[in-house]
Short mmCIF file of C-alpha atoms in Angstrom, two decimals:
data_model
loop_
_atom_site.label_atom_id
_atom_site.label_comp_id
_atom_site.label_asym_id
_atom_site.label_seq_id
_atom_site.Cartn_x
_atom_site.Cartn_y
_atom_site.Cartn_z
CA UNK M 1 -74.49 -202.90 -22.21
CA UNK M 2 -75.06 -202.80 -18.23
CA UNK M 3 -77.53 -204.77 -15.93
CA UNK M 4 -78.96 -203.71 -13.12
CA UNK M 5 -80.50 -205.96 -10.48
CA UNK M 6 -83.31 -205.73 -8.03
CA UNK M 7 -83.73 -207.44 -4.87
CA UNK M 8 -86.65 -208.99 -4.28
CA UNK M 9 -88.86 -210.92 -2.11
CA UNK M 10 -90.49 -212.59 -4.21
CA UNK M 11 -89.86 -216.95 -3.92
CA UNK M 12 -88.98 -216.63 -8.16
CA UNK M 13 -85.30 -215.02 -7.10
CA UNK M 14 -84.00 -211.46 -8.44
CA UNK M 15 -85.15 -209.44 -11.20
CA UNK M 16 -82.09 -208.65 -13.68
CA UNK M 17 -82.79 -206.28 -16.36
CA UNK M 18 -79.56 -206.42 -19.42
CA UNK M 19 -80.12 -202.59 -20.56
CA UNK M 20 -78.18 -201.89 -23.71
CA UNK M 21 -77.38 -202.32 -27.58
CA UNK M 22 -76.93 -205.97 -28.20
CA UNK M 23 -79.01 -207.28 -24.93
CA UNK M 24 -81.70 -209.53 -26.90
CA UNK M 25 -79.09 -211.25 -29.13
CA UNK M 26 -76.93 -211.67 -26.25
CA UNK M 27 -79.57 -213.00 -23.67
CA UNK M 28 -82.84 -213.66 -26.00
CA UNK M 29 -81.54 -217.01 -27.03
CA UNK M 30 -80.27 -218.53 -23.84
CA UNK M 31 -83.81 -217.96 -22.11
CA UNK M 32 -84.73 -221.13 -20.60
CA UNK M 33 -87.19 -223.75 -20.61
CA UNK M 34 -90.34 -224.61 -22.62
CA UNK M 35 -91.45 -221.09 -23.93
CA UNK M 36 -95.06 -218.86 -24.54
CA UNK M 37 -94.51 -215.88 -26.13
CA UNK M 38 -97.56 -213.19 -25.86
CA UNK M 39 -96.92 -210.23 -28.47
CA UNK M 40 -99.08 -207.65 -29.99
CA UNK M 41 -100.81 -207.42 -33.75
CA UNK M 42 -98.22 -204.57 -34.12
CA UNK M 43 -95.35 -206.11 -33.02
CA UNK M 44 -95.61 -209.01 -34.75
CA UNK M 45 -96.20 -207.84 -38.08
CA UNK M 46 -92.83 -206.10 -37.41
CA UNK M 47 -91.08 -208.87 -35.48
CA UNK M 48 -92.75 -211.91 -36.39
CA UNK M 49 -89.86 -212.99 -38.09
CA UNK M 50 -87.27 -212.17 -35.09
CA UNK M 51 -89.65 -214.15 -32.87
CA UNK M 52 -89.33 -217.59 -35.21
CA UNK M 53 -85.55 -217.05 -35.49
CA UNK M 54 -84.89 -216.13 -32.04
CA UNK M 55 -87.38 -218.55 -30.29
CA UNK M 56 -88.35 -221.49 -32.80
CA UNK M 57 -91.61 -223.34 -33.02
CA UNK M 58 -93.01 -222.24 -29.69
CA UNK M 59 -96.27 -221.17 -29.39
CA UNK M 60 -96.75 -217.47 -29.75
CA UNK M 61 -100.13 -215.66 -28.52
CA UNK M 62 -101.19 -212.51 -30.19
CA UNK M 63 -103.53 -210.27 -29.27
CA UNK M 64 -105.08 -207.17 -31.03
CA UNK M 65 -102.76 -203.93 -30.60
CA UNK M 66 -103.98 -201.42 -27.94
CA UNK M 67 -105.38 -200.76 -24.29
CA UNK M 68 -108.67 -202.05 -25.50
CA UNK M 69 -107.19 -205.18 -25.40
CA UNK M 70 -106.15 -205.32 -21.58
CA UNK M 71 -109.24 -207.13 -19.83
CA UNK M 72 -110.80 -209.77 -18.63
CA UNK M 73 -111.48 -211.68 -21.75
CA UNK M 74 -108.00 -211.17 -23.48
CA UNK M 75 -106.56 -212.85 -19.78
CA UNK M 76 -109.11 -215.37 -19.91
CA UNK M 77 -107.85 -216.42 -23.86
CA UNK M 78 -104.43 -216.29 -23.05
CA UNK M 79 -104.56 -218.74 -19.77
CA UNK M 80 -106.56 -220.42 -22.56
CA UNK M 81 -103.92 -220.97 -24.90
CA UNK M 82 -101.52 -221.52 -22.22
CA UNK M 83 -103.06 -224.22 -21.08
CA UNK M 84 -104.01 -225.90 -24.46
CA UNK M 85 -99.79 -225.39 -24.79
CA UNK M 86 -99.02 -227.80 -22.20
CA UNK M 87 -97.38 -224.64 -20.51
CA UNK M 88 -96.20 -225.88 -16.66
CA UNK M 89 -94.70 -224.07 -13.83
CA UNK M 90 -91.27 -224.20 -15.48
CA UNK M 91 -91.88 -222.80 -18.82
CA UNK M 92 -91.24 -219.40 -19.23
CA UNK M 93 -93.86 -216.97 -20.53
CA UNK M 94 -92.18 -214.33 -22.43
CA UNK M 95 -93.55 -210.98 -23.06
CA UNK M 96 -92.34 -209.19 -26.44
CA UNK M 97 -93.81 -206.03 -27.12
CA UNK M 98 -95.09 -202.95 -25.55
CA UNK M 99 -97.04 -201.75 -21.65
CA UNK M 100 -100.20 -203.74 -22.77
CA UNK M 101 -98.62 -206.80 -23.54
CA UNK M 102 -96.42 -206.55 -20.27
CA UNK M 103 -99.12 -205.76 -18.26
CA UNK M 104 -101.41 -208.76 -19.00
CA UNK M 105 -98.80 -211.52 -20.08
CA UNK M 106 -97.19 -210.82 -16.62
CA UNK M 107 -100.52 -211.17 -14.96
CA UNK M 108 -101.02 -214.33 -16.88
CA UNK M 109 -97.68 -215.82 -15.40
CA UNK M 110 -98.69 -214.88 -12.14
CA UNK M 111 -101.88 -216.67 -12.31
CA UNK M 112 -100.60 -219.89 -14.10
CA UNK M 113 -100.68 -222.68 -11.98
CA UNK M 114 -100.26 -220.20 -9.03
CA UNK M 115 -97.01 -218.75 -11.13
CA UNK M 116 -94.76 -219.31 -13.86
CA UNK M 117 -91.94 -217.94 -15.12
CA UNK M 118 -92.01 -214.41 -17.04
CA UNK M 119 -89.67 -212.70 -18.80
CA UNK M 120 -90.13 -209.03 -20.37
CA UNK M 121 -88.85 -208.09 -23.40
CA UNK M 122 -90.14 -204.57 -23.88
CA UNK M 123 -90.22 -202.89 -27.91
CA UNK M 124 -91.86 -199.70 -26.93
CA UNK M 125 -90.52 -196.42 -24.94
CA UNK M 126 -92.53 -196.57 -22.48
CA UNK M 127 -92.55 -200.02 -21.57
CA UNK M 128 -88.63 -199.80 -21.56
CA UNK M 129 -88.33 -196.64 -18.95
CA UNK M 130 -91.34 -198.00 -17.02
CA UNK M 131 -93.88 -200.71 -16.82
CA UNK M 132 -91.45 -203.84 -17.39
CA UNK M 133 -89.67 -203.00 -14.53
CA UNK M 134 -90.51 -203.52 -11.25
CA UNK M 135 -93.31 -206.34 -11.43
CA UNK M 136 -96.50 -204.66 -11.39
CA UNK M 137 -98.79 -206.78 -13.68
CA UNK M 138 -102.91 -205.70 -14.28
CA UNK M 139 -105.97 -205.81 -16.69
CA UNK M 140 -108.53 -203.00 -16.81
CA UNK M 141 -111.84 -203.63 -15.42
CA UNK M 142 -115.29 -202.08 -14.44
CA UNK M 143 -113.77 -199.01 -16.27
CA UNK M 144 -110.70 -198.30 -13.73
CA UNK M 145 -107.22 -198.84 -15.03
CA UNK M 146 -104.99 -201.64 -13.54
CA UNK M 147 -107.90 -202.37 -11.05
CA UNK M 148 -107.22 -206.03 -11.26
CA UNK M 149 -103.43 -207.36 -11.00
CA UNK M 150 -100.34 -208.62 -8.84
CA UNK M 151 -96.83 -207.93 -8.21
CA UNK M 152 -95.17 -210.86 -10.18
CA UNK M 153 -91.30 -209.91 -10.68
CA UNK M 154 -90.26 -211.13 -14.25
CA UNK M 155 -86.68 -212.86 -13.57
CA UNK M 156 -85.34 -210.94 -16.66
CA UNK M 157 -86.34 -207.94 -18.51
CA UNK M 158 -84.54 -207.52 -21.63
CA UNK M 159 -84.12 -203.40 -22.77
CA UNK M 160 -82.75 -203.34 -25.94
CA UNK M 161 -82.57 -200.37 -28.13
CA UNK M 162 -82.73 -201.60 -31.48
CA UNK M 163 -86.47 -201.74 -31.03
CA UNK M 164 -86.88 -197.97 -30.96
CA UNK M 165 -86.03 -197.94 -34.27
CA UNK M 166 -89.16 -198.78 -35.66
CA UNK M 167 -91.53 -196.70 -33.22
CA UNK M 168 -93.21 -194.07 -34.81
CA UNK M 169 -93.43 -190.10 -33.67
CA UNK M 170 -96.42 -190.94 -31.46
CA UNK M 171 -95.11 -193.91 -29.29
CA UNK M 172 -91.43 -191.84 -28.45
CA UNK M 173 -94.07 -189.26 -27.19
CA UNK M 174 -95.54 -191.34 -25.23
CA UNK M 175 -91.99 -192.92 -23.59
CA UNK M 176 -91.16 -189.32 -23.17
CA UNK M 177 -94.07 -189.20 -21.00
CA UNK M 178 -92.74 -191.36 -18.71
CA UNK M 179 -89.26 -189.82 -19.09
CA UNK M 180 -90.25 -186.58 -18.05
CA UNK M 181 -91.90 -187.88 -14.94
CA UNK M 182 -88.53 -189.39 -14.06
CA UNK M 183 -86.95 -186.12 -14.73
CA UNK M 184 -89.49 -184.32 -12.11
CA UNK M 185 -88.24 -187.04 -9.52
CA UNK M 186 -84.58 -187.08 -10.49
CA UNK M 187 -82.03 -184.55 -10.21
CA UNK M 188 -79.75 -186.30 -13.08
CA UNK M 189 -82.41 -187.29 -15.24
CA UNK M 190 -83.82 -183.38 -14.97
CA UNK M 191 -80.50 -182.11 -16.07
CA UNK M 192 -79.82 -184.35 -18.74
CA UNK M 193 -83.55 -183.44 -19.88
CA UNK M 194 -82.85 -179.56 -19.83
CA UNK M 195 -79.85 -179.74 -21.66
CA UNK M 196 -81.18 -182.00 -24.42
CA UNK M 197 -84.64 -180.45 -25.16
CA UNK M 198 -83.85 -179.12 -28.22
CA UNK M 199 -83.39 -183.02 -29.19
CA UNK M 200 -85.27 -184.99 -27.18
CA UNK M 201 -85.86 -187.69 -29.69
CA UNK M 202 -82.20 -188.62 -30.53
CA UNK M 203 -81.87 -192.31 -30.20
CA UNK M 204 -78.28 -192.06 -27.97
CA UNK M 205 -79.85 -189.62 -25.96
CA UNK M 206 -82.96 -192.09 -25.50
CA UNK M 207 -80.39 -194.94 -25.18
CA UNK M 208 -79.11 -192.91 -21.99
CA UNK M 209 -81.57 -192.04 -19.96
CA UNK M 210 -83.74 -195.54 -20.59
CA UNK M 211 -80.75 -196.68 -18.17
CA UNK M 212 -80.83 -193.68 -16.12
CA UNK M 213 -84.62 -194.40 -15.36
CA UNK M 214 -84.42 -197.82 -15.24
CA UNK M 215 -81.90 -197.52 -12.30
CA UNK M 216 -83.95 -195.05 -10.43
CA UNK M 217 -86.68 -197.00 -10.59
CA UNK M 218 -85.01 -199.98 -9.23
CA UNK M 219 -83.72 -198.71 -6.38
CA UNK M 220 -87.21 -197.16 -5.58
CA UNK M 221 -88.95 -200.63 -6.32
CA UNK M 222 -85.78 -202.67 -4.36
CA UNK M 223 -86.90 -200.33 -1.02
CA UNK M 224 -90.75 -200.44 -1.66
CA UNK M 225 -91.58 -203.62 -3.97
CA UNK M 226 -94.99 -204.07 -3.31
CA UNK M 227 -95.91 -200.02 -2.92
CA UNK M 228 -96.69 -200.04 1.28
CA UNK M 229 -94.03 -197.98 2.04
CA UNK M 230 -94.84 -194.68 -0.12
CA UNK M 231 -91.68 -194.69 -1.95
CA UNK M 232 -93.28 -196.50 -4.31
CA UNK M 233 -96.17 -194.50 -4.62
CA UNK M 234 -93.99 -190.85 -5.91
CA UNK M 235 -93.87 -193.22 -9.45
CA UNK M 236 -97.85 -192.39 -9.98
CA UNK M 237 -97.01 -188.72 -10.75
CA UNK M 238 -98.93 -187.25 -13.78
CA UNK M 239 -100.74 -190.85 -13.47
CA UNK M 240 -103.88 -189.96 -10.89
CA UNK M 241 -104.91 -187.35 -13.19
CA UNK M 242 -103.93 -188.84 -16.73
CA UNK M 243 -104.95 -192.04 -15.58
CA UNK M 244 -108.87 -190.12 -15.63
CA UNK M 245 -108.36 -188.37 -18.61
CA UNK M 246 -107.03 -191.56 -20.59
CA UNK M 247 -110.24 -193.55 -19.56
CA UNK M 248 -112.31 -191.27 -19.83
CA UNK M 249 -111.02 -189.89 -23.47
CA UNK M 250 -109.46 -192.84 -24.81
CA UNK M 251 -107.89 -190.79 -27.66
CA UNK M 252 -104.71 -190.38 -27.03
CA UNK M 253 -101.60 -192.75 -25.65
CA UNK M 254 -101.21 -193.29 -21.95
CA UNK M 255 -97.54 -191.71 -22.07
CA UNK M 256 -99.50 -188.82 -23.56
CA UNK M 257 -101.62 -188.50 -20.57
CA UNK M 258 -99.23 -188.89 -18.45
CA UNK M 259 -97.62 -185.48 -19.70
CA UNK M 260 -101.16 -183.77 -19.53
CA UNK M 261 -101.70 -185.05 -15.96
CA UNK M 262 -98.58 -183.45 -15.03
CA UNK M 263 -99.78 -180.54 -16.60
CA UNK M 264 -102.55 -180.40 -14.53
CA UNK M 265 -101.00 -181.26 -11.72
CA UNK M 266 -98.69 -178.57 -11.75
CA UNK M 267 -101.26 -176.19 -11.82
CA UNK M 268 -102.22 -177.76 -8.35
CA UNK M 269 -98.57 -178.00 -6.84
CA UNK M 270 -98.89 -174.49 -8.16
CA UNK M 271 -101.83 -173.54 -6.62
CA UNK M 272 -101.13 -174.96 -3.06
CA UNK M 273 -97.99 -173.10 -2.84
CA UNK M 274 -95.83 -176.75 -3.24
CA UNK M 275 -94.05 -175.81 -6.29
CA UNK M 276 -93.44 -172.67 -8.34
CA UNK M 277 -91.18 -170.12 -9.98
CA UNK M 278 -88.09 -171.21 -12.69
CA UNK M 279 -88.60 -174.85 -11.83
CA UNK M 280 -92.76 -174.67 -12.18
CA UNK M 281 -91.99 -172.72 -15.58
CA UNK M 282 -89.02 -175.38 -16.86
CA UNK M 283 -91.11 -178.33 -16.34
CA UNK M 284 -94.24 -176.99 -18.51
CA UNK M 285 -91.62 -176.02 -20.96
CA UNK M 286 -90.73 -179.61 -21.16
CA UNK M 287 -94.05 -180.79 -20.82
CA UNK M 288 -95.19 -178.60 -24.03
CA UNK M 289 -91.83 -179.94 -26.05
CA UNK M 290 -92.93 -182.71 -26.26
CA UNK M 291 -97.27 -182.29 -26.79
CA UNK M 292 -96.90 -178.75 -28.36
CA UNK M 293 -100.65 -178.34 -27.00
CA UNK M 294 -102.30 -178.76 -24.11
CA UNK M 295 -105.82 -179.67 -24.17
CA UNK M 296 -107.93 -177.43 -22.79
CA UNK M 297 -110.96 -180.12 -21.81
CA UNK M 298 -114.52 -178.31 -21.61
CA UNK M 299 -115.57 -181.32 -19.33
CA UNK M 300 -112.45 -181.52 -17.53
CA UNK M 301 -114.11 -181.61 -14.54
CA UNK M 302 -116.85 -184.99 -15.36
CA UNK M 303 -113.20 -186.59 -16.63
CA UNK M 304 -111.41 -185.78 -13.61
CA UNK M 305 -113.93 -187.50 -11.20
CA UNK M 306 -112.76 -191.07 -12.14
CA UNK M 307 -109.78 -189.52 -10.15
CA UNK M 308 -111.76 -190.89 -7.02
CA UNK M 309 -110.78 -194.45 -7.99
CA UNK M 310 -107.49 -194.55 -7.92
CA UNK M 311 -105.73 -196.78 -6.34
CA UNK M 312 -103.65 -194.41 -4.21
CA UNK M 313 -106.73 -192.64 -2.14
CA UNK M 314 -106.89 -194.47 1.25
CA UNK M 315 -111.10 -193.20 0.34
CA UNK M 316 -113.29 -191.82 -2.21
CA UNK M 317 -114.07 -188.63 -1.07
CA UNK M 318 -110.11 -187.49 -1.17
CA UNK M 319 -107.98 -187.84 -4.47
CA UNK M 320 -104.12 -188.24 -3.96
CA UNK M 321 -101.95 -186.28 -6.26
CA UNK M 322 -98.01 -186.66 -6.30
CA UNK M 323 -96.96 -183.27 -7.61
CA UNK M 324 -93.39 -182.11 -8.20
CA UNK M 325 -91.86 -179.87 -5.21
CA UNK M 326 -88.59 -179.14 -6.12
CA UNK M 327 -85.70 -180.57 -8.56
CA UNK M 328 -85.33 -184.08 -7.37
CA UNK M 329 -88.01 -184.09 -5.01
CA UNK M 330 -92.22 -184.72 -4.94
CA UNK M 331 -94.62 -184.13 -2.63
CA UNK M 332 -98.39 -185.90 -1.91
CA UNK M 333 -101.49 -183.65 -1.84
CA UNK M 334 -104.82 -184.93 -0.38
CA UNK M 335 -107.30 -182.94 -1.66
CA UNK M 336 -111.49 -183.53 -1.08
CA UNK M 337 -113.14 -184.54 -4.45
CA UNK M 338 -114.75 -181.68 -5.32
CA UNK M 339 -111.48 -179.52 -4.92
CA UNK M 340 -109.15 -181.65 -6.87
CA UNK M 341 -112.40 -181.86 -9.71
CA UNK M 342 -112.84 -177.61 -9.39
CA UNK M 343 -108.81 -177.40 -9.92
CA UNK M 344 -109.25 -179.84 -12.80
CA UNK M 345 -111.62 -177.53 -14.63
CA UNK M 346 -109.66 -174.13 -13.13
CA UNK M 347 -106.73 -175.18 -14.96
CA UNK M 348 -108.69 -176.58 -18.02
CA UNK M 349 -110.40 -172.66 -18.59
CA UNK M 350 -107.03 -171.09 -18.09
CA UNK M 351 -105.48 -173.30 -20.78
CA UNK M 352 -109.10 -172.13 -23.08
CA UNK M 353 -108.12 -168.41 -22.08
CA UNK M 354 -104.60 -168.37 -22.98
CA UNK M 355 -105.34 -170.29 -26.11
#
């Protein structure tokens, strides 16, 4: 078990995350202060009874597993409940379960009587390589993802692996999303990738490089915490285009569409001469370990327009793409609208043609 701690501005103190085998029965219990837990239909069903053992008789919100359930309403209910708790500014609002439930209990804490305490307790993947580190909280709404949020630093984040256990073939895709991404920024993540693709599921493997992202995302978060920088910003690749795709499709998992924006956005780095050859090649081939298939979108080009939303363009008319440039290095492309959209749809019909 190792922590790793990032500095932060933020008046709340440093965020420690305790990565490792053992973490929640080590730290779980000695969490402080009166406590809210927000979970997930999913989760609890699964850990209901962990919760009540670890925690007691503390109020425990639960909302209805799934992306559909990060808006407006769902925040509204849980400030709601919080309130009707007798939560104050010292309780502790704990967040067990996966990116959804981070996402909105953090946002929750940061809105709570202008900010309570939060810890993160992540039981998926994804939300252990990614979105429960670093403080980014957000809801969907008006149709764009993570439109409305805050940077709210949880004081703790507990990464244990013993929840991986239970996660089914679909949500280690998804974390491997996210992995993968790390790998296209990260020299040592991109080699430990390449030499375990043949087993990219194997739990000591995951155990691993969780830390191995975790850290890399710390110190990128520690020298741009609030994203004005750009250092910050190289964390969004795969997301400008998946990010379109997943609201736009809905079917699949957002780790999923992570690894089919970077797809995508290959073919761009590709195309604009940023990134090619046995690297270009060895990243698809990791990309398509893990989704077998591509999709080859017939409307990949309506999909892609939501693209003009993200938060990253400085307007509307030009969509921001990170793109992988070399091992251990990424690159930003500005590209008009209607370029980055005829790309979209380029790549889409070469995907149809090669079958």
């Amino acid at each position: 078990m190792q922590d790793i701690e990032i500095l932060t501005s933020s008046a709340g103190g440093n965020s420690v995350i305790h990565c490792g085998a053992g973490a929640f029965d080590e730290y779980a219990p000695q969490i402080a202060g009166k406590k809210f837990i927000v979970t997930d239909s999913n989760v609890y069903r699964l850990y209901g009874k962990l919760i009540a053992q670890t925690f007691g008789d503390c109020p425990v919100f639960v909302l209805p597993a799934g992306e559909k359930s990060k808006n407006y309403n769902s925040l509204k209910n849980i400030l709601k409940a919080m309130t009707e708790s007798g939560v104050t500014r010292s309780s502790t609002v704990i967040a067990f379960g996966g990116g959804v439930v981070g996402d909105i209990a953090g946002l929750a804490a940061s809105l709570y009587m202008r900010g309570t305490g939060i810890v993160q307790i992540p039981t998926t993947l994804l939300a252990q390589v990614d979105s429960s580190v670093g403080g980014k909280t957000a809801i969907d709404f008006c149709g764009v993802k993570n439109a409305v949020g805050a940077f709210y630093q949880p004081s703790q984040v507990i990464v244990d692996p013993l929840f991986l256990r239970t996660l089914p073939a679909r949500e280690l895709r998804c974390g491997l999303g996210e992995i993968i991404k790390y790998g296209a920024l990260d020299c040592g993540i991109y080699a430990a990738l390449s030499q375990n693709q043949h087993d990219l599921s194997d739990y000591a493997f995951l155990e691993n490089v969780t830390f191995d992202c975790i850290s890399h995302k710390a110190k990128v978060v520690a020298e741009d915490e609030r994203d004005v920088s750009g250092a910050r910003k190289t964390l969004n690749l795969g997301h400008t285009t998946g990010h379109a795709f997943e609201l736009y499709y809905k079917r699949k998992s957002h780790g999923e569409f992570v690894l089919i924006g970077m797809y995508y956005e290959l073919y761009i780095a590709v195309r604009c001469g940023i990134c090619g050859g046995h690297y270009a090649e060895s990243l698809r081939a990791l990309i398509k370990k893990v989704l077998k298939k591509i999709p080859s979108y017939s409307d990949a080009q309506s999909a892609a327009a939501g693209a003009k939303y993200d938060k990253k363009n400085e307007e509307q008319s030009t969509v921001s793409v990170i793109v992988p440039k070399r091992e251990g290095e990424s690159a930003e492309i500005k590209l008009p609208i209607a370029e980055y959209m005829q790309m979209i749809g380029d790549c889409a019909k070469e995907l149809k043609q090669n079958g």
